[in-house]
Each structure stands twice: as structure tokens, then as C-alpha cells.
XYZ file of C-alpha atoms in Angstrom:
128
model
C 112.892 107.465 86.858
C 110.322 106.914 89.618
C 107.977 108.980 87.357
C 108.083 106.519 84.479
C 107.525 103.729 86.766
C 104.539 105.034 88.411
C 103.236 105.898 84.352
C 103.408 102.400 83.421
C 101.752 100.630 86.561
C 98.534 102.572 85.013
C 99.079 101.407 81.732
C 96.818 98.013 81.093
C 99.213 95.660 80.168
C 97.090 92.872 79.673
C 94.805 94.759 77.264
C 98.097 96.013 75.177
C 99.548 92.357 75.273
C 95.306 91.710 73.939
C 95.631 93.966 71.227
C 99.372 93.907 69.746
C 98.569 90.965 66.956
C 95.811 93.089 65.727
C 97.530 96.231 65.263
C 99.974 94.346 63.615
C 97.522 92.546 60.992
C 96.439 96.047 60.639
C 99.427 97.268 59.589
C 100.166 94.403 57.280
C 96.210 94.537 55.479
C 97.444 98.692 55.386
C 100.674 97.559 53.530
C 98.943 94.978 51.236
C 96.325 97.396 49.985
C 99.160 99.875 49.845
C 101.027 97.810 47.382
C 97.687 96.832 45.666
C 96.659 100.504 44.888
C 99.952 101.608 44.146
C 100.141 98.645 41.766
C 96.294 98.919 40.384
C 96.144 102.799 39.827
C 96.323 103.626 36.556
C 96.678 107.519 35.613
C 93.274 108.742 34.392
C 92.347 110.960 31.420
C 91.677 114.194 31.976
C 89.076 115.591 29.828
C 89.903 118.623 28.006
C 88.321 121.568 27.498
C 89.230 124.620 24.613
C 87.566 126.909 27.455
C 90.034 125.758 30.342
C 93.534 126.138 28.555
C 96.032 125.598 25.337
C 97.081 122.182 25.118
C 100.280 122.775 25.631
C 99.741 124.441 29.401
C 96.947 121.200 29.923
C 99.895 118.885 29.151
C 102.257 120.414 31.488
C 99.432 120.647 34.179
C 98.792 116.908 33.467
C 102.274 115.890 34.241
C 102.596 117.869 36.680
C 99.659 116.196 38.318
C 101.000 112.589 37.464
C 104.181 113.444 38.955
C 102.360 114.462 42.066
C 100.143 111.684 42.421
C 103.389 109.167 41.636
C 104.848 111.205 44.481
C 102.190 110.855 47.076
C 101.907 106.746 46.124
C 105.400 106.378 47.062
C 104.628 108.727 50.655
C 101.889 106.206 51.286
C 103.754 103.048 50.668
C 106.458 104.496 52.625
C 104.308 105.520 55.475
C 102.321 101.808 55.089
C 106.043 100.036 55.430
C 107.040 102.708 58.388
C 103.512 101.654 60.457
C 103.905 97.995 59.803
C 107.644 98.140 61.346
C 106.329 100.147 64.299
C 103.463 97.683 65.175
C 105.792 94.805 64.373
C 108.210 96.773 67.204
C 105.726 97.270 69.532
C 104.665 94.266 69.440
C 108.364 93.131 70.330
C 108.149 95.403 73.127
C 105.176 94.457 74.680
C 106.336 90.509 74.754
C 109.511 91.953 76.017
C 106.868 93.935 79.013
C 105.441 90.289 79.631
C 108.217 88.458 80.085
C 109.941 91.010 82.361
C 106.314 91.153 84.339
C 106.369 87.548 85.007
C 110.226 87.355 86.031
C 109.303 90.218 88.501
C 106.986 88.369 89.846
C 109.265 85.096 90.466
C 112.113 87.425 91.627
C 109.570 88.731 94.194
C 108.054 85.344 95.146
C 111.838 84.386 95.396
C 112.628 87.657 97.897
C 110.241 86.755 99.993
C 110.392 83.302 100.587
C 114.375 84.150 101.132
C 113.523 86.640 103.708
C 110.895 84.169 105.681
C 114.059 81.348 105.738
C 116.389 84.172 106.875
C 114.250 85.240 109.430
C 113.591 81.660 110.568
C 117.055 81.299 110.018
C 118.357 84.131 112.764
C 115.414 83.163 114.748
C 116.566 79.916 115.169
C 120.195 81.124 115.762
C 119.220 83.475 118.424
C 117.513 80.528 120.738
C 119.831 78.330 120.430
């Protein structure tokens, strides 16, 4: 446990807490143009050829091909939608990081003003 503490006093918070809203309009401009491309992409011809195959063997190639490109659009709209949740998270987590930072630092302020009364407190006991 003390190892993971020690990891994160290195980390800079303040740059992280900086940066969060940007990663996450990242992520959304990656999901937009995502959807856009996925949505815009229209298969292409494929030019064919008596020298490169019968058209029977070019059709099965082509739909092969379409199949695999309608495959990898749905990977990359899939990974687009898995990057946007993960900034949105650590986004979540970093505000979390903040506001657990700043009640540290009451809780500390709050320690240590405790243990000066205390102190005064048993110092004053002790002479009377």
C-alpha cells in the first residue's frame, strides 16, 4: 500500500486535472469522425482485370473484402465508444483525486490546529 502512495505523490496532479477535458474532447472529436466515416464510406469498385481472375473468384474476393472492411468499421467505432468512456472515467477519477486532495488538506489543517489546543490544553492543566 505504502508503494502506491509514494507512486502517486510523483504523479502531477495539477497537470492531469489540466489536461482531463481535453482528452475527453479528444475522445468525443475520435467518436464523431468515427460515426462520420463509418456513415460516409461507401464500398468502392474494384476494377477488374481478365489477367487477375474469373469473375466468379473476383466476386467472392470482393465480398470477402466488404465483409472485412464492414468488420473493421464496427472494431473502430467500438474502440472510438470504448476510449471516449475511458477518458470520460478518468476524468471522473481525477475530480474524484481533487476533491480528496483538498479534504486532505483541511483534515490536516484541522489535526494540527487540534493538536496546538490540546497541547495548550494539557499545558494549561499541568500549571494550574
Amino acid at each position: 500500500m505504502a508503494g502506491w502512495l509514494s507512486a502517486l505523490k510523483f504523479v502531477p496532479w495539477g497537470q492531469v486535472i489540466e489536461a482531463a477535458p481535453q482528452i475527453v474532447q479528444g475522445a468525443r472529436k475520435l467518436m464523431r469522425r468515427s460515426e462520420h466515416e463509418t456513415a460516409a464510406a461507401p464500398p468502392r469498385p474494384v476494377a477488374t482485370s481478365a489477367a487477375t481472375g474469373s469473375p466468379d473468384t473476383l466476386a467472392q474476393q470482393l465480398a470477402t473484402l466488404e465483409q472485412r472492411v464492414a468488420q473493421l468499421h464496427e472494431e473502430q467505432r467500438a474502440s472510438a465508444v470504448l476510449i471516449r468512456s475511458l477518458a470520460e472515467q478518468n476524468a471522473q477519477v481525477v475530480r474524484a483525486i481533487d476533491t480528496l486532495r483538498a479534504r486532505t488538506r483541511w483534515l490536516g489543517l484541522a489535526c494540527a490546529l487540534l493538536g496546538v489546543v490540546s497541547t495548550g490544553l494539557l499545558v494549561w492543566v499541568l500549571s494550574q
